[in-house]
Coordinates of C-alpha atoms in Angstrom, one line a residue:
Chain D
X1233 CA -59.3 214.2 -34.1
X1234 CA -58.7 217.8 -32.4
X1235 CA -58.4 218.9 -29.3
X1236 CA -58.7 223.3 -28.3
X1237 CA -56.9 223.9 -25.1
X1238 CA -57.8 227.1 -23.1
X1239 CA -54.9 228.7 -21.4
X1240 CA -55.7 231.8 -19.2
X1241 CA -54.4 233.6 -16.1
X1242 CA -55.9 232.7 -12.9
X1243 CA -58.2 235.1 -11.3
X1244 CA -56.4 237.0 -9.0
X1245 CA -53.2 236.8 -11.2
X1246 CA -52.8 240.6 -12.3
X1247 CA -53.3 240.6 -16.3
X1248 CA -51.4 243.8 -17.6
X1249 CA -51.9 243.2 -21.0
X1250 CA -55.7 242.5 -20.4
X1251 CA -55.7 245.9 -18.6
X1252 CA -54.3 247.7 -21.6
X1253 CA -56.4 246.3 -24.2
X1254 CA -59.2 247.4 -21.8
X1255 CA -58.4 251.1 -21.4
X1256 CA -58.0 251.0 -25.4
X1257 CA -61.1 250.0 -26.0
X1258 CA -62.3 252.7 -23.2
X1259 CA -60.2 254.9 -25.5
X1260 CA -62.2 253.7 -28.6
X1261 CA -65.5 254.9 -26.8
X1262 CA -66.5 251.6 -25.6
X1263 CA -68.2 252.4 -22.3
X1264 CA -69.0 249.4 -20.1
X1265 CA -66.1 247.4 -20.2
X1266 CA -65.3 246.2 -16.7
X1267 CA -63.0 243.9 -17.6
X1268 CA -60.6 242.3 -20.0
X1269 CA -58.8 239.1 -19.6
X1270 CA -56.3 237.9 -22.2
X1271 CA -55.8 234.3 -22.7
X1272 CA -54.5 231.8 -25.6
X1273 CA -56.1 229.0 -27.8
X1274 CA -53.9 226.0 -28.5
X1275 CA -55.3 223.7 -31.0
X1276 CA -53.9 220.1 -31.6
X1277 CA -54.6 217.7 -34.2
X1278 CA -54.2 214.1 -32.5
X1279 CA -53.9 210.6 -33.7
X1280 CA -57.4 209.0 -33.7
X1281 CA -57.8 207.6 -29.9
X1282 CA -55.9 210.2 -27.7
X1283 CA -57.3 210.8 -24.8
X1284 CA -58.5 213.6 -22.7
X1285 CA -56.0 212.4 -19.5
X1286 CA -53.1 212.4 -22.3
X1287 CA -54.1 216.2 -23.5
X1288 CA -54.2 216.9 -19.9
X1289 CA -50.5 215.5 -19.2
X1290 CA -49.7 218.0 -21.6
X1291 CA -50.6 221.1 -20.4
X1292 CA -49.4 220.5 -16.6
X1293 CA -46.0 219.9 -18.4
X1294 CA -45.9 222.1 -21.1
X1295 CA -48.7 224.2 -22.7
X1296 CA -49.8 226.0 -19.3
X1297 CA -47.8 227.2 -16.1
X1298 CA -49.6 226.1 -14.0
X1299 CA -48.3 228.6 -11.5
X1300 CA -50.5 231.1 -13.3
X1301 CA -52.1 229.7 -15.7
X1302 CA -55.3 227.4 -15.5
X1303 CA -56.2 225.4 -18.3
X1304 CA -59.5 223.7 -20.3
X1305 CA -59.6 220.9 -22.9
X1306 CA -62.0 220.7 -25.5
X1307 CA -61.9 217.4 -27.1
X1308 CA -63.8 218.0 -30.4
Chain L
X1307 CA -12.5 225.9 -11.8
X1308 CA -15.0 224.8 -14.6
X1309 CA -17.6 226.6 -15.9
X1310 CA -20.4 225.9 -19.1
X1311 CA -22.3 228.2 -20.7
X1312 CA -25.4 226.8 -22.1
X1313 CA -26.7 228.5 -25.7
X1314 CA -30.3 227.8 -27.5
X1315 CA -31.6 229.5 -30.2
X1316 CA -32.3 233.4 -29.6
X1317 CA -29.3 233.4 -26.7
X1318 CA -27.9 236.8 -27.2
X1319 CA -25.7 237.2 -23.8
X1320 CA -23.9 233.5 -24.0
X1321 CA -20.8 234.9 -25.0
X1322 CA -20.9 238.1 -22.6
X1323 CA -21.7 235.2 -19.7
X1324 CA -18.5 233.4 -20.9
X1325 CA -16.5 236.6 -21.1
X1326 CA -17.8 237.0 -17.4
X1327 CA -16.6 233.4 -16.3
X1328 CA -13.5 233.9 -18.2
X1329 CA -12.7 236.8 -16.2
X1330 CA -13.0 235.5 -13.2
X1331 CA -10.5 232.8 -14.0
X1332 CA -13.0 229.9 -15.2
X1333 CA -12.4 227.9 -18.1
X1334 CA -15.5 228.0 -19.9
X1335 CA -17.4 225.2 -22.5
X1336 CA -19.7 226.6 -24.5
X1337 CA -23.3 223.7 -24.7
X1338 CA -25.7 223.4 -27.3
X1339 CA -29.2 223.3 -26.5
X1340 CA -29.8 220.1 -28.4
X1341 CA -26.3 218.2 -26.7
X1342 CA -28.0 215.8 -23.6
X1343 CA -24.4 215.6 -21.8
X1344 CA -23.1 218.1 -19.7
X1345 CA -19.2 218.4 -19.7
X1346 CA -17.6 216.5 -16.8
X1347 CA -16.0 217.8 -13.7
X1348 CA -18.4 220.6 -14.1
X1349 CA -18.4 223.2 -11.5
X1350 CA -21.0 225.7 -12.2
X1351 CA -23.6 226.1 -15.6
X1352 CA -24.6 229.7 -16.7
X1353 CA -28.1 229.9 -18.8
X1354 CA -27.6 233.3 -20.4
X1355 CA -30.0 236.4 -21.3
X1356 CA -31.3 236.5 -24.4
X1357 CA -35.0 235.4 -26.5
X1358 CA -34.9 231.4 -26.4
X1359 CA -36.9 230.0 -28.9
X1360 CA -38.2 233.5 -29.6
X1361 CA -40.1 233.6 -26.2
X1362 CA -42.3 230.6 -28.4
X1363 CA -45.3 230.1 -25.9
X1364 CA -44.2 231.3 -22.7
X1365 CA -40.6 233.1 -22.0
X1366 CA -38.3 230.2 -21.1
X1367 CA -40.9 227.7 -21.6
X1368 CA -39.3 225.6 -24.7
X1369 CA -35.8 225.6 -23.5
X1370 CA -37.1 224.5 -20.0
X1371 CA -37.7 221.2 -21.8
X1372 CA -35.1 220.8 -24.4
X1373 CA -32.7 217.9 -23.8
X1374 CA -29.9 219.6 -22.2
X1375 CA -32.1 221.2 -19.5
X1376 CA -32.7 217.9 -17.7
X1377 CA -29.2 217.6 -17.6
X1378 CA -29.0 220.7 -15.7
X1379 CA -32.3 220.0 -13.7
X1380 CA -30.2 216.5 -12.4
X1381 CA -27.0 218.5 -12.3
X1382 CA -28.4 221.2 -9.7
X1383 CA -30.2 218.0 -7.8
X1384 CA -27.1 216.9 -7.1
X1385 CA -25.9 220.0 -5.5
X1386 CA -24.5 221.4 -8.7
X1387 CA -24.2 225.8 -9.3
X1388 CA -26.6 227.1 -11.7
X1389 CA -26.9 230.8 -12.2
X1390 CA -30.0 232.1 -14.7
X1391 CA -29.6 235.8 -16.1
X1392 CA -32.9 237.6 -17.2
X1393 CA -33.9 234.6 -20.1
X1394 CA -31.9 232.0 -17.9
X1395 CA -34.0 233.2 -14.7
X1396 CA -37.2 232.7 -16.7
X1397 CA -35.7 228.9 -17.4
X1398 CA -35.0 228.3 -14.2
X1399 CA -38.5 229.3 -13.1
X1400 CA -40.0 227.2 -16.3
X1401 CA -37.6 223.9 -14.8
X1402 CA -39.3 224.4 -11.5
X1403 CA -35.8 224.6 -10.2
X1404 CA -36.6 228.4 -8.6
X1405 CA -40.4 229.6 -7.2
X1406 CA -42.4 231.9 -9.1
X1407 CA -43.0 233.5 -12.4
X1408 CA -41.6 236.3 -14.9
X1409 CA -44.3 238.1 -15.9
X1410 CA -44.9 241.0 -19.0
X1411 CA -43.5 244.1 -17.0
X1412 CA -46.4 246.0 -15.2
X1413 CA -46.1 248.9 -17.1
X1414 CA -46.0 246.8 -20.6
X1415 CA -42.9 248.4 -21.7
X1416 CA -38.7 247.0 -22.3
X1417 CA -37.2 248.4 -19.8
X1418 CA -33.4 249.1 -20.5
X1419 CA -31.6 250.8 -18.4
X1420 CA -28.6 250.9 -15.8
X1421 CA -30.8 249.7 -12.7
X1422 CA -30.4 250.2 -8.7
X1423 CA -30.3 247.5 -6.3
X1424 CA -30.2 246.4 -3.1
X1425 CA -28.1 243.6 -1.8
X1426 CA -30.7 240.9 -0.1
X1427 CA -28.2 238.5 1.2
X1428 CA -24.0 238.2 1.6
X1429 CA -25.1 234.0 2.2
X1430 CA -24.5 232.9 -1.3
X1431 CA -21.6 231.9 -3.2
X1432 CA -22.9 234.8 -5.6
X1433 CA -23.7 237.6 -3.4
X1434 CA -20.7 236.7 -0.4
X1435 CA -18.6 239.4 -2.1
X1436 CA -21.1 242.2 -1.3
X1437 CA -22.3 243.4 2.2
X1438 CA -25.9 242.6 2.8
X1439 CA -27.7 245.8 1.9
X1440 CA -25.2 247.2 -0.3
X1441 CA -26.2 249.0 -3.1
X1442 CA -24.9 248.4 -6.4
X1443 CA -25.7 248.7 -10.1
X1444 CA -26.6 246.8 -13.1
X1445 CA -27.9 246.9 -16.1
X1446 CA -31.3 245.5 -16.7
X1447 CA -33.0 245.1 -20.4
X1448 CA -36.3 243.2 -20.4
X1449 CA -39.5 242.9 -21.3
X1450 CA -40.9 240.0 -19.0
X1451 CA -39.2 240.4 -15.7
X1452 CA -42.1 241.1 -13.3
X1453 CA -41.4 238.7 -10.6
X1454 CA -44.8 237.1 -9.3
X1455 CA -45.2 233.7 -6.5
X1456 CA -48.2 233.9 -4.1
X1457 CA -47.9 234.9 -0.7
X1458 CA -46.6 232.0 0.9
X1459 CA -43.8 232.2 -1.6
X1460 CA -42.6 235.5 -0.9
X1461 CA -42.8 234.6 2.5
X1462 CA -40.9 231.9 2.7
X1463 CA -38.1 233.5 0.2
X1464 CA -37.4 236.2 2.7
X1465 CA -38.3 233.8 5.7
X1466 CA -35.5 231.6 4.5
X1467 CA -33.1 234.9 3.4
X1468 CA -33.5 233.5 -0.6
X1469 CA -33.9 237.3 -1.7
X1470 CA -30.5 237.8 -3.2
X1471 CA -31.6 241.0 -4.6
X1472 CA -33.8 243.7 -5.1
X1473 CA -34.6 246.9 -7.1
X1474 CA -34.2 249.9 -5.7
X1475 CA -37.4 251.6 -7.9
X1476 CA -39.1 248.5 -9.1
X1477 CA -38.7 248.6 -12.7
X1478 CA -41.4 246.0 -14.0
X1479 CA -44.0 245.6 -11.0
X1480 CA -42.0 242.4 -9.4
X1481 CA -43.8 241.4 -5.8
X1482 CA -41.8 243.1 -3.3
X1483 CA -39.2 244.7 -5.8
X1484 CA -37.5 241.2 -6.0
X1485 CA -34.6 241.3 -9.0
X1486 CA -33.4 237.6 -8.1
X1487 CA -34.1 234.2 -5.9
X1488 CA -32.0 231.6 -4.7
X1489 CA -32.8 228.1 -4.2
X1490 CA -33.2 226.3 -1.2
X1491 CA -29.6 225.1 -0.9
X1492 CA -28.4 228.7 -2.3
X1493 CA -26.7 227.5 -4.9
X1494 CA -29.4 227.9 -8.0
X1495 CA -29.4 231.6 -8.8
X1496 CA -32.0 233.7 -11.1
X1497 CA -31.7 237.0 -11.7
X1498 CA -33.6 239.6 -14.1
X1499 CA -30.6 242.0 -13.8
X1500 CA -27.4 241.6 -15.9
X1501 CA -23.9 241.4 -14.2
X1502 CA -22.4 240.1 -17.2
X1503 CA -22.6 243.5 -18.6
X1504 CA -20.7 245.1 -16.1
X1505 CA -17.7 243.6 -15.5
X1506 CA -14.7 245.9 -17.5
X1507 CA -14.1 249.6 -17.4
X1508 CA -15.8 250.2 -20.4
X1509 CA -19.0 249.1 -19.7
X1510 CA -18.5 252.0 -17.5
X1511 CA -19.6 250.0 -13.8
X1512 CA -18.0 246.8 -12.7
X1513 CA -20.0 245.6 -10.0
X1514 CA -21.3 242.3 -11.5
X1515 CA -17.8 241.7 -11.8
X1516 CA -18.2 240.8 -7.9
X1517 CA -20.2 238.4 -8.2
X1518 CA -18.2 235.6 -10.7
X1519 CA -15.2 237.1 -8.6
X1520 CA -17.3 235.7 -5.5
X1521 CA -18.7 232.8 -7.3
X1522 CA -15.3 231.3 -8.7
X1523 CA -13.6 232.2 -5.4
X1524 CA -16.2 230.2 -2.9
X1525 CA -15.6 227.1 -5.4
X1526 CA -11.7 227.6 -5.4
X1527 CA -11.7 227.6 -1.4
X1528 CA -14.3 224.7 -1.2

C-alpha cells in the first residue's frame, strides 16, 4: 500500500519561493495569477496494514514542521 | 574546560568551530553523527555551520533526529551548553530545543557577506563579554536564515531578553532583524551568523573571538 503526504506552508506563513515562481510566470505573460503557493509531495510505500494514525505520527515528527508547515495524508 | 564538536555529513565549519573552542582554551572532541554517547564530563557541545544531510527535506531536519541529537536534546535538558551556528541553529530549531523557524532568505538569494549586528543581551554566557547594544561584526553565509515564530514568540523572546542578537540591515527578511535566540535557561544558543570565522587576525575581525573567550570563561568561574 501507498500513502501521498501533502506538506505546504500555512496560510499566513510568507512563501518567497511561491512569490518568485509567481512573478515568473507574470514574466512569461501569464496574466491572472494571484497567487502561487509552493508545497511538497511525499509518497510512501507501506507494509500492507499501516494505518492512517501511524502516517500521521510521522509527519508531526518528521516529514512536516509543524511550526509552518500543515500536512494531508492520502491513504491510497 | 570540555568542549565537543558534533560533525554529520555536509558539516563544512566543524573544524573552524573546534579551532574556535581550541582558542579559547577548550579541549575539544570531535562526535560523529551516528555515535549515541556524548563524551563525559562534557561542558558545552557545538553543532557547526555547514549542509547536513544536504539540507535533505528541510534544513536541519535529518540531523535533528539522528542518534546523537537526542543525546544533546537530554544533554541541554539537564542544563547542559549547546551553541548552533547557521546549520546548527536550524538543528536546534528542528530539536525543538529553540522557537521558530529558518526560512529561504526573503530575497531568495545566499547571502555572504561580513554582516552588522547589534548586541541583544550581555545575560548569556555567550554574549556577557559584549555590552548590550554593542555593535560588532561577523560574517554570515546562508541561504536559509530568515528567522520566523508567530507573534507571541517574538514576544516573549524579547519579553524574556532571549534576543542575543540582531542585524543591523536584515539580510534575509528574519522577524524583527533577529540573527540568534537563546533558550529559556540561556544556555542553548542559535545563531545564523558565524563567530567561528572571526576569531584570528587574518580573518581580518576578531569579534566572535569574544564570545568562546566569554563562553569558556563563565564555565571556568562557575
Amino acid at each position: 500500500m501507498k500513502a501521498k503526504v501533502h506538506v505546504m506552508l500555512k496560510n499566513g506563513v510568507l512563501d518567497p519561493q511561491g512569490e518568485a515562481v509567481k512573478h515568473a510566470l507574470g514574466t512569461l505573460g501569464f496574466e491572472g495569477v494571484d497567487g502561487v503557493r509552493q508545497g511538497k509531495v511525499i509518497e510512501l510505500d507501506l507494509a500492507d496494514g499501516t494505518s492512517e494514525a501511524t502516517v500521521a505520527e510521522m509527519c508531526e515528527k518528521l516529514l512536516a514542521n509543524t511550526v509552518i508547515e500543515s500536512y494531508s495524508i492520502e491513504m491510497v | 574546560m570540555k568542549a565537543a564538536v558534533l560533525t554529520f555529513p555536509g558539516s563544512n565549519c566543524d573544524r573552524d568551530l573546534a579551532e574556535g573552542f581550541q582558542q579559547a582554551g577548550a579541549d575539544v572532541t570531535m562526535v560523529w553523527h551516528k555515535d549515541t554517547e556524548l563524551p563525559s564530563g562534557l561542558d558545552v557541545i557545538g553543532i557547526p555551520g555547514g549542509f547536513s544531510f544536504g539540507d535533505y527535506l528541510r534544513c536541519g531536519a535529518i540531523a535533528a533526529r539522528s542518534p546523537i541529537c537526542s543525546a544533546v536534546v537530554a544533554f541541554a535538558k539537564r542544563g547542559g551548553h549547546v551553541i548552533g551556528i547557521c546549520n546548527g541553529f536550524q538543528v536546534l530549531c528542528e530539536t525543538g530545543l529553540l522557537p521558530g523557524v529558518l526560512m529561504r532568505n526573503a530575497g531568495l538569494k545566499f547571502v555572504c557577506r561580513q554582516q552588522g549586528l547589534q548586541v541583544g543581551t550581555a545575560d548569556s554566557p555567550y554574549t556577557s563579554g559584549f555590552a548590550k547594544g554593542a555593535r560588532i561584526t561577523v560574517p554570515i553565509a546562508h541561504h536559509d536564515g530568515n528567522y520566523s515564530a508567530d507573534a507571541e514568540i517574538v514576544a516573549r523572546l524579547k519579553g524574556e531578553d532571549r534576543v542575543a542578537f540582531t542585524y543591523l540591515d536584515n539580510p534575509n527578511g528574519s522577524v524583527d532583524d533577529i540573527a540568534g535566540v537563546l533558550s529559556e535557561n540561556r544556555r542553548v544558543l542559535g545563531m545564523m551568523p558565524h563567530p567561528e570565522r572571526a576569531t584570528e587576525a587574518a580573518h581580518g575581525n576578531t569579534d566572535g573571538a569574544k564570545l568562546f573567550a566569554a563562553l569558556i570563561g563563565s564555565m571556568a568561574t562557575a
